[in-house]
Amino acid sequence: MALHFERTEFDARRDRLMIEMAEKKLDAVVLFAQESMYWLTGYDTFGFCFFQSLVVMADGSMTLLTRSADLRQARHTSIIENIVLWTDRDNANPTLDLRNLLNDLGLLGARIGVEYDTHGLTAFNGRRLDEQLQTFGQIVDASGIVGRLRLFKSPAEIEKAEKAASLADDALDAALPLIKQGGDEAKILAAMQGAIFEGGGDYPANEFIIGSGTDALLCRYKSGRRKLNKNDQLTLEWAGVFNHYHAPMMRTALTGKVSRRHQELYDASLAALVAVEKAMTPGNTFGDVFDAHARTLEAHDLTKHRLNACGYSVGARFTPSWMDMPMFYQGNPEPIAPNMTLFAHMIIMDSETETAMTLGRTYLTTDSAPKPLSRHDLDLIVR
């Protein structure tokens, strides 16, 4: 088997889920999020673009419903022993296969939790699922039940996150010599991703963000490359990835002369990140972290140039995004606790002057101050 954790680690995760299920009086949970399946069993696939589901019973037994293309994938990468296939065919309705599976498992009339809030369950399939289960039993929304368990990292997971962070640093090291007048975004991107692959890392759950000139103000990947000018700005957001565990970083690098506006925005972003670090401690909430960011940028008269979130939890994630819940946004009551891996990003985009500045890195929370997982400092990058 291609397992990345000891069997005892998976057993402990299953036991934690069983406790949650007992507290919520659930006879079973029906999981659709790939990261939930991976965390619980090691099952590693992008086959969740089709219909598949992992049924977990109150006693901890598990059955996977999937397609034939993922049968060997599940056997090779997971601890799942019971695998049921639904057949690709014209007018196939795999939610009917799932209902039949639940019936075979003795769950007719049972209280069943469904993991609705995931890219692994489309609205189309969700509607078909509800049609099949509306008279089958007591169906409740169990979205987030595994996600919240995943928020708190075990020592073995922290090792994965630290390796991912080291790969993120390697990617920046590979990019720095190429960030200069005439530097090609394509070569920068290739060097960064290549460093992660060469270090034994994985594809990220979403594309790296790279943009220069006016595109440096974008917070999403877009197609198209350009070469850097003598005085230019380059925004990069990337993640080191190891066994699907992500450690993102974010920087806006400059070529040539530092403009007054760039310096102002960098000073503000650094002050905001320092304030966020002070707030990222037990006793505070995710909302408190966001407020520290917002207050600092307000003091620099930059409220209209900031975003309405300044980071999020990270861990083992699958496409289309490495972003995990919970996020740093206003009023989020989730408490900060030890052993979380959290990405904080300060993003300031001044469209009036077409000036960009970003600064971000991944942290491991502790009993006191958070530990930055990057070996790089926070100095403004000027090449």
CSV table of C-alpha atoms in Angstrom, one decimal:
chain,number,residue,atom,x,y,z
A,1,MET,CA,0.0,0.0,0.0
A,2,ALA,CA,1.1,3.6,-0.7
A,3,LEU,CA,0.2,4.9,2.8
A,4,HIS,CA,1.8,8.1,4.1
A,5,PHE,CA,0.9,7.5,7.7
A,6,GLU,CA,1.1,4.5,10.1
A,7,ARG,CA,-2.1,2.5,10.6
A,8,THR,CA,-2.3,3.6,14.2
A,9,GLU,CA,-2.6,7.2,12.9
A,10,PHE,CA,-5.6,6.3,10.8
A,11,ASP,CA,-7.1,4.3,13.7
A,12,ALA,CA,-6.9,7.4,15.9
A,13,ARG,CA,-8.6,9.5,13.3
A,14,ARG,CA,-11.4,7.0,12.9
A,15,ASP,CA,-11.8,6.9,16.7
A,16,ARG,CA,-12.1,10.8,16.8
A,17,LEU,CA,-14.8,10.7,14.1
A,18,MET,CA,-16.7,7.9,16.0
A,19,ILE,CA,-16.8,10.1,19.1
A,20,GLU,CA,-18.2,13.0,17.0
A,21,MET,CA,-20.8,10.8,15.5
A,22,ALA,CA,-21.8,9.5,18.9
A,23,GLU,CA,-22.2,13.0,20.2
A,24,LYS,CA,-24.4,13.9,17.2
A,25,LYS,CA,-26.3,10.6,17.5
A,26,LEU,CA,-25.4,9.6,13.9
A,27,ASP,CA,-25.7,6.0,12.8
A,28,ALA,CA,-23.6,6.7,9.8
A,29,VAL,CA,-22.0,9.5,7.8
A,30,VAL,CA,-21.8,9.7,4.1
A,31,LEU,CA,-18.6,11.5,3.0
A,32,PHE,CA,-18.0,13.2,-0.3
A,33,ALA,CA,-15.0,15.4,0.3
A,34,GLN,CA,-11.8,13.9,-1.1
A,35,GLU,CA,-9.8,15.4,1.7
A,36,SER,CA,-12.1,13.7,4.3
A,37,MET,CA,-11.5,10.4,2.6
A,38,TYR,CA,-7.8,11.0,2.4
A,39,TRP,CA,-7.5,12.0,6.0
A,40,LEU,CA,-9.5,9.1,7.3
A,41,THR,CA,-8.2,6.3,5.1
A,42,GLY,CA,-5.3,7.5,2.9
A,43,TYR,CA,-7.4,7.2,-0.3
A,44,ASP,CA,-5.7,9.3,-2.9
A,45,THR,CA,-7.4,10.1,-6.2
A,46,PHE,CA,-8.8,12.9,-8.3
A,47,GLY,CA,-11.7,10.5,-9.1
A,48,PHE,CA,-14.0,12.7,-7.0
A,49,CYS,CA,-14.7,14.6,-10.2
A,50,PHE,CA,-17.2,11.7,-10.7
A,51,PHE,CA,-19.7,10.4,-8.1
A,52,GLN,CA,-18.1,8.5,-5.2
A,53,SER,CA,-18.8,8.3,-1.5
A,54,LEU,CA,-17.4,6.8,1.7
A,55,VAL,CA,-19.9,5.5,4.2
A,56,VAL,CA,-18.7,5.4,7.7
A,57,MET,CA,-20.8,3.5,10.3
A,58,ALA,CA,-21.1,4.3,14.0
A,59,ASP,CA,-18.9,1.2,14.7
A,60,GLY,CA,-16.1,2.6,12.5
A,61,SER,CA,-16.6,0.2,9.6
A,62,MET,CA,-16.2,1.9,6.2
A,63,THR,CA,-17.5,1.1,2.7
A,64,LEU,CA,-16.4,3.0,-0.5
A,65,LEU,CA,-18.8,3.4,-3.4
A,66,THR,CA,-16.8,4.4,-6.5
A,67,ARG,CA,-16.2,3.7,-10.2
A,68,SER,CA,-14.2,0.9,-11.7
A,69,ALA,CA,-11.3,3.3,-12.6
A,70,ASP,CA,-10.7,3.9,-8.9
A,71,LEU,CA,-11.0,0.3,-7.6
A,72,ARG,CA,-7.2,-0.3,-7.7
A,73,GLN,CA,-6.5,3.3,-6.6
A,74,ALA,CA,-8.5,2.7,-3.4
A,75,ARG,CA,-6.9,-0.7,-2.8
A,76,HIS,CA,-3.4,0.7,-3.4
A,77,THR,CA,-3.5,4.0,-1.5
A,78,SER,CA,-6.0,3.4,1.4
A,79,ILE,CA,-6.9,1.1,4.3
A,80,ILE,CA,-10.4,0.7,2.9
A,81,GLU,CA,-11.4,-3.0,2.6
A,82,ASN,CA,-15.0,-2.8,1.5
A,83,ILE,CA,-15.3,-1.3,-2.0
A,84,VAL,CA,-18.5,-1.3,-4.0
A,85,LEU,CA,-18.6,-0.2,-7.7
A,86,TRP,CA,-21.4,1.6,-9.6
A,87,THR,CA,-21.4,1.0,-13.3
A,88,ASP,CA,-20.9,3.7,-16.0
A,89,ARG,CA,-23.9,3.3,-18.3
A,90,ASP,CA,-26.4,5.5,-20.1
A,91,ASN,CA,-28.7,7.3,-17.7
A,92,ALA,CA,-26.8,5.9,-14.7
A,93,ASN,CA,-27.9,7.2,-11.3
A,94,PRO,CA,-25.2,6.3,-8.7
A,95,THR,CA,-27.3,7.9,-5.9
A,96,LEU,CA,-29.6,4.9,-6.4
A,97,ASP,CA,-26.6,2.6,-6.0
A,98,LEU,CA,-25.8,4.5,-2.8
A,99,ARG,CA,-29.3,4.1,-1.5
A,100,ASN,CA,-29.1,0.4,-2.1
A,101,LEU,CA,-25.7,0.3,-0.3
A,102,LEU,CA,-27.1,2.1,2.7
A,103,ASN,CA,-30.0,-0.4,2.7
A,104,ASP,CA,-27.6,-3.3,2.5
A,105,LEU,CA,-25.8,-1.9,5.5
A,106,GLY,CA,-29.0,-1.9,7.5
A,107,LEU,CA,-29.4,1.8,7.6
A,108,LEU,CA,-33.1,2.1,6.6
A,109,GLY,CA,-34.8,4.5,9.0
A,110,ALA,CA,-31.4,5.4,10.5
A,111,ARG,CA,-30.1,8.9,11.4
A,112,ILE,CA,-27.5,9.6,8.6
A,113,GLY,CA,-25.2,12.6,8.2
A,114,VAL,CA,-24.3,13.8,4.7
A,115,GLU,CA,-21.3,15.8,3.9
A,116,TYR,CA,-23.0,18.3,1.5
A,117,ASP,CA,-20.6,21.2,1.6
A,118,THR,CA,-17.8,20.0,-0.7
A,119,HIS,CA,-16.8,20.1,-4.4
A,120,GLY,CA,-17.0,16.3,-4.3
A,121,LEU,CA,-20.8,16.5,-4.4
A,122,THR,CA,-22.2,18.6,-7.2
A,123,ALA,CA,-25.6,20.3,-6.9
A,124,PHE,CA,-27.0,18.0,-9.6
A,125,ASN,CA,-25.9,14.9,-7.6
A,126,GLY,CA,-27.0,16.5,-4.4
A,127,ARG,CA,-30.5,16.9,-5.7
A,128,ARG,CA,-30.6,13.3,-6.9
A,129,LEU,CA,-29.3,12.1,-3.5
A,130,ASP,CA,-32.0,14.0,-1.6
A,131,GLU,CA,-34.6,12.4,-3.9
A,132,GLN,CA,-33.3,8.9,-3.1
A,133,LEU,CA,-33.0,9.5,0.7
A,134,GLN,CA,-36.0,11.7,1.5
A,135,THR,CA,-38.0,8.8,2.7
A,136,PHE,CA,-35.1,6.5,3.6
A,137,GLY,CA,-34.2,7.8,7.0
A,138,GLN,CA,-33.5,10.9,9.0
A,139,ILE,CA,-31.0,12.8,6.9
A,140,VAL,CA,-28.9,15.6,8.5
A,141,ASP,CA,-26.3,17.9,7.2
A,142,ALA,CA,-22.9,16.7,8.5
A,143,SER,CA,-20.8,19.1,6.5
A,144,GLY,CA,-17.6,20.1,8.4
A,145,ILE,CA,-17.7,17.1,10.8
A,146,VAL,CA,-14.4,15.8,9.4
A,147,GLY,CA,-13.2,19.2,8.4
A,148,ARG,CA,-13.1,20.4,12.0
A,149,LEU,CA,-11.2,17.3,13.1
A,150,ARG,CA,-8.7,18.0,10.3
A,151,LEU,CA,-8.1,21.5,11.7
A,152,PHE,CA,-6.0,20.1,14.6
A,153,LYS,CA,-2.8,18.5,13.3
A,154,SER,CA,-1.2,15.4,14.8
A,155,PRO,CA,2.6,15.3,15.2
A,156,ALA,CA,2.8,13.2,12.0
A,157,GLU,CA,0.8,15.8,10.1
A,158,ILE,CA,3.0,18.6,11.4
A,159,GLU,CA,6.0,16.9,10.0
A,160,LYS,CA,4.3,16.9,6.6
A,161,ALA,CA,3.5,20.6,6.9
A,162,GLU,CA,7.1,21.4,7.9
A,163,LYS,CA,8.4,19.5,4.8
A,164,ALA,CA,5.9,21.3,2.6
A,165,ALA,CA,7.1,24.6,4.1
A,166,SER,CA,10.7,23.7,3.3
A,167,LEU,CA,9.7,23.0,-0.3
A,168,ALA,CA,7.9,26.4,-0.4
A,169,ASP,CA,11.2,28.0,0.6
A,170,ASP,CA,13.1,26.0,-2.0
A,171,ALA,CA,10.7,27.4,-4.6
A,172,LEU,CA,11.4,31.0,-3.6
A,173,ASP,CA,15.1,30.3,-3.7
A,174,ALA,CA,14.7,29.0,-7.2
A,175,ALA,CA,12.7,32.1,-8.3
A,176,LEU,CA,14.9,34.8,-6.8
A,177,PRO,CA,17.8,34.7,-9.4
A,178,LEU,CA,15.2,35.0,-12.2
A,179,ILE,CA,13.4,38.0,-10.8
A,180,LYS,CA,15.2,40.8,-12.7
A,181,GLN,CA,14.8,43.1,-15.7
A,182,GLY,CA,13.9,40.8,-18.6
A,183,GLY,CA,13.0,38.0,-16.3
A,184,ASP,CA,10.4,35.6,-17.8
A,185,GLU,CA,7.3,34.7,-15.8
A,186,ALA,CA,7.2,31.4,-17.5
A,187,LYS,CA,10.8,30.5,-16.4
A,188,ILE,CA,10.1,31.8,-12.9
A,189,LEU,CA,6.9,29.6,-12.6
A,190,ALA,CA,8.8,26.6,-14.0
A,191,ALA,CA,11.6,27.0,-11.6
A,192,MET,CA,9.3,27.2,-8.6
A,193,GLN,CA,7.2,24.2,-9.5
A,194,GLY,CA,10.3,22.3,-10.5
A,195,ALA,CA,12.0,22.9,-7.2
A,196,ILE,CA,9.0,21.4,-5.4
A,197,PHE,CA,8.8,18.4,-7.7
A,198,GLU,CA,12.6,17.8,-7.4
A,199,GLY,CA,12.2,17.9,-3.6
A,200,GLY,CA,9.6,15.1,-3.7
A,201,GLY,CA,6.6,17.3,-3.5
A,202,ASP,CA,3.2,17.2,-5.2
A,203,TYR,CA,1.0,19.3,-7.5
A,204,PRO,CA,-0.8,22.0,-5.5
A,205,ALA,CA,-4.5,21.9,-5.1
A,206,ASN,CA,-4.8,25.1,-7.1
A,207,GLU,CA,-2.5,26.9,-9.6
A,208,PHE,CA,0.3,29.2,-8.4
A,209,ILE,CA,-0.5,32.8,-8.7
A,210,ILE,CA,1.9,34.8,-10.8
A,211,GLY,CA,1.4,38.2,-12.3
A,212,SER,CA,3.6,41.3,-13.0
A,213,GLY,CA,2.9,44.8,-14.1
A,214,THR,CA,-0.8,45.5,-13.7
A,215,ASP,CA,-1.4,41.8,-13.4
A,216,ALA,CA,0.4,41.9,-10.0
A,217,LEU,CA,-2.9,43.2,-8.6
A,218,LEU,CA,-4.7,40.0,-9.3
A,219,CYS,CA,-5.3,37.4,-6.6
A,220,ARG,CA,-6.0,34.5,-8.9
A,221,TYR,CA,-4.1,32.6,-11.6
A,222,LYS,CA,-4.7,33.7,-15.1
A,223,SER,CA,-3.3,32.4,-18.4
A,224,GLY,CA,-0.6,34.3,-20.2
A,225,ARG,CA,3.1,35.3,-19.4
A,226,ARG,CA,5.2,38.4,-19.8
A,227,LYS,CA,8.7,39.5,-19.1
A,228,LEU,CA,9.7,41.9,-16.3
A,229,ASN,CA,10.6,45.5,-17.0
A,230,LYS,CA,13.4,47.6,-15.4
A,231,ASN,CA,11.1,48.9,-12.7
A,232,ASP,CA,8.4,46.3,-12.2
A,233,GLN,CA,6.3,44.5,-9.6
A,234,LEU,CA,5.7,40.7,-9.5
A,235,THR,CA,3.1,39.1,-7.2
A,236,LEU,CA,3.7,35.4,-6.4
A,237,GLU,CA,1.5,33.1,-4.3
A,238,TRP,CA,2.5,29.5,-4.2
A,239,ALA,CA,2.6,26.5,-1.8
A,240,GLY,CA,5.1,23.8,-1.0
A,241,VAL,CA,3.1,20.6,-1.1
A,242,PHE,CA,4.1,17.3,0.4
A,243,ASN,CA,1.7,14.3,0.6
A,244,HIS,CA,-1.0,16.8,-0.2
A,245,TYR,CA,-0.2,19.0,2.8
A,246,HIS,CA,0.2,22.6,1.8
A,247,ALA,CA,2.3,25.4,3.2
A,248,PRO,CA,1.5,28.6,1.2
A,249,MET,CA,3.6,31.7,0.9
A,250,MET,CA,3.0,35.1,-0.8
A,251,ARG,CA,5.3,37.9,-1.8
A,252,THR,CA,5.3,40.9,-4.1
A,253,ALA,CA,8.9,41.4,-5.4
A,254,LEU,CA,10.2,44.5,-7.1
A,255,THR,CA,12.7,45.1,-9.8
A,256,GLY,CA,14.7,48.3,-10.1
A,257,LYS,CA,13.8,51.3,-8.0
A,258,VAL,CA,11.3,51.1,-5.1
A,259,SER,CA,8.6,53.6,-5.5
A,260,ARG,CA,7.3,55.6,-2.6
A,261,ARG,CA,4.0,53.9,-2.8
A,262,HIS,CA,5.5,50.5,-2.8
A,263,GLN,CA,7.4,51.3,0.3
A,264,GLU,CA,4.3,52.6,2.0
A,265,LEU,CA,2.3,49.5,1.2
A,266,TYR,CA,5.2,47.2,2.3
A,267,ASP,CA,5.5,49.0,5.6
A,268,ALA,CA,1.8,48.6,6.2
A,269,SER,CA,1.7,45.0,5.2
A,270,LEU,CA,4.6,44.2,7.5
A,271,ALA,CA,3.0,46.0,10.4
A,272,ALA,CA,-0.3,44.2,9.7
A,273,LEU,CA,1.4,40.8,9.6
A,274,VAL,CA,3.2,41.5,12.9
A,275,ALA,CA,-0.2,42.4,14.4
A,276,VAL,CA,-1.7,39.2,13.1
A,277,GLU,CA,1.1,37.1,14.6
A,278,LYS,CA,0.4,38.7,18.0
A,279,ALA,CA,-3.3,37.9,17.7
A,280,MET,CA,-2.7,34.3,16.5
A,281,THR,CA,-2.6,32.9,20.0
A,282,PRO,CA,-4.9,30.8,22.2
A,283,GLY,CA,-7.5,33.0,23.8
A,284,ASN,CA,-8.2,34.8,20.6
A,285,THR,CA,-10.5,33.9,17.7
A,286,PHE,CA,-10.1,33.8,13.9
A,287,GLY,CA,-12.1,37.0,13.9
A,288,ASP,CA,-9.7,38.6,16.3
A,289,VAL,CA,-6.9,37.8,13.9
A,290,PHE,CA,-8.7,39.5,11.1
A,291,ASP,CA,-9.5,42.5,13.3
A,292,ALA,CA,-5.8,42.9,14.0
A,293,HIS,CA,-5.1,43.0,10.2
A,294,ALA,CA,-8.0,45.4,9.6
A,295,ARG,CA,-7.1,47.9,12.4
A,296,THR,CA,-3.5,48.1,11.2
A,297,LEU,CA,-4.4,48.8,7.6
A,298,GLU,CA,-7.1,51.3,8.7
A,299,ALA,CA,-4.4,53.1,10.6
A,300,HIS,CA,-2.4,53.3,7.3
A,301,ASP,CA,-5.5,54.6,5.5
A,302,LEU,CA,-5.7,51.5,3.4
A,303,THR,CA,-9.1,50.0,4.2
A,304,LYS,CA,-10.4,50.4,0.7
A,305,HIS,CA,-7.4,48.6,-0.7
A,306,ARG,CA,-7.5,45.5,1.5
A,307,LEU,CA,-9.5,42.3,1.2
A,308,ASN,CA,-12.2,41.1,3.5
A,309,ALA,CA,-10.3,38.0,4.6
A,310,CYS,CA,-6.6,37.7,5.5
A,311,GLY,CA,-5.9,33.9,5.6
A,312,TYR,CA,-7.2,30.5,6.4
A,313,SER,CA,-6.3,27.0,7.7
A,314,VAL,CA,-4.2,24.8,5.5
A,315,GLY,CA,-3.5,21.1,5.4
A,316,ALA,CA,-4.2,18.2,3.1
A,317,ARG,CA,-6.4,19.5,0.3
A,318,PHE,CA,-7.4,18.5,-3.3
A,319,THR,CA,-8.4,20.6,-6.3
A,320,PRO,CA,-9.8,23.1,-6.9
A,321,SER,CA,-8.3,24.9,-3.9
A,322,TRP,CA,-5.8,24.6,-1.2
A,323,MET,CA,-7.8,27.0,1.0
A,324,ASP,CA,-9.4,25.3,4.0
A,325,MET,CA,-11.8,26.3,6.7
A,326,PRO,CA,-11.9,28.2,9.0
A,327,MET,CA,-10.8,31.6,7.5
A,328,PHE,CA,-9.7,34.8,9.1
A,329,TYR,CA,-12.7,37.1,8.5
A,330,GLN,CA,-14.7,39.5,10.6
A,331,GLY,CA,-16.7,37.9,13.4
A,332,ASN,CA,-15.4,34.4,13.0
A,333,PRO,CA,-15.8,32.9,16.5
A,334,GLU,CA,-13.5,29.8,15.9
A,335,PRO,CA,-10.9,29.9,18.7
A,336,ILE,CA,-7.2,29.8,18.0
A,337,ALA,CA,-5.7,26.6,19.5
A,338,PRO,CA,-2.4,24.8,19.4
A,339,ASN,CA,-1.4,22.6,16.5
A,340,MET,CA,-3.2,24.4,13.7
A,341,THR,CA,-1.4,25.2,10.5
A,342,LEU,CA,-2.6,28.6,9.3
A,343,PHE,CA,-1.7,30.8,6.3
A,344,ALA,CA,-1.8,34.6,6.9
A,345,HIS,CA,-1.7,36.9,3.9
A,346,MET,CA,-1.5,40.6,3.8
A,347,ILE,CA,-2.8,41.7,0.4
A,348,ILE,CA,-3.0,45.4,-0.5
A,349,MET,CA,-4.0,46.3,-4.1
A,350,ASP,CA,-4.1,50.0,-4.9
A,351,SER,CA,-6.0,50.1,-8.2
A,352,GLU,CA,-5.8,53.9,-8.3
A,353,THR,CA,-2.0,53.9,-8.6
A,354,GLU,CA,-1.8,50.3,-10.0
A,355,THR,CA,0.5,49.4,-7.1
A,356,ALA,CA,0.5,45.9,-5.5
A,357,MET,CA,2.0,44.6,-2.2
A,358,THR,CA,1.5,41.3,-0.6
A,359,LEU,CA,3.2,39.5,2.3
A,360,GLY,CA,2.2,36.1,3.7
A,361,ARG,CA,3.5,32.8,5.2
A,362,THR,CA,2.3,29.7,7.0
A,363,TYR,CA,2.4,29.3,10.8
A,364,LEU,CA,2.1,26.5,13.3
A,365,THR,CA,0.1,27.6,16.3
A,366,THR,CA,1.4,26.8,19.8
A,367,ASP,CA,0.5,27.4,23.4
A,368,SER,CA,1.8,30.9,23.0
A,369,ALA,CA,3.2,32.7,19.9
A,370,PRO,CA,2.8,31.1,16.5
A,371,LYS,CA,5.8,29.5,14.8
A,372,PRO,CA,6.6,30.6,11.2
A,373,LEU,CA,7.3,27.6,9.1
A,374,SER,CA,9.4,29.4,6.5
A,375,ARG,CA,13.1,30.0,6.9
A,376,HIS,CA,12.9,33.2,4.8
A,377,ASP,CA,12.6,36.6,6.4
A,378,LEU,CA,10.0,39.2,5.7
A,379,ASP,CA,12.2,41.8,4.0
A,380,LEU,CA,11.0,43.5,0.9
A,381,ILE,CA,12.3,41.6,-2.1
A,382,VAL,CA,14.1,44.0,-4.5
A,383,ARG,CA,16.1,42.7,-7.4
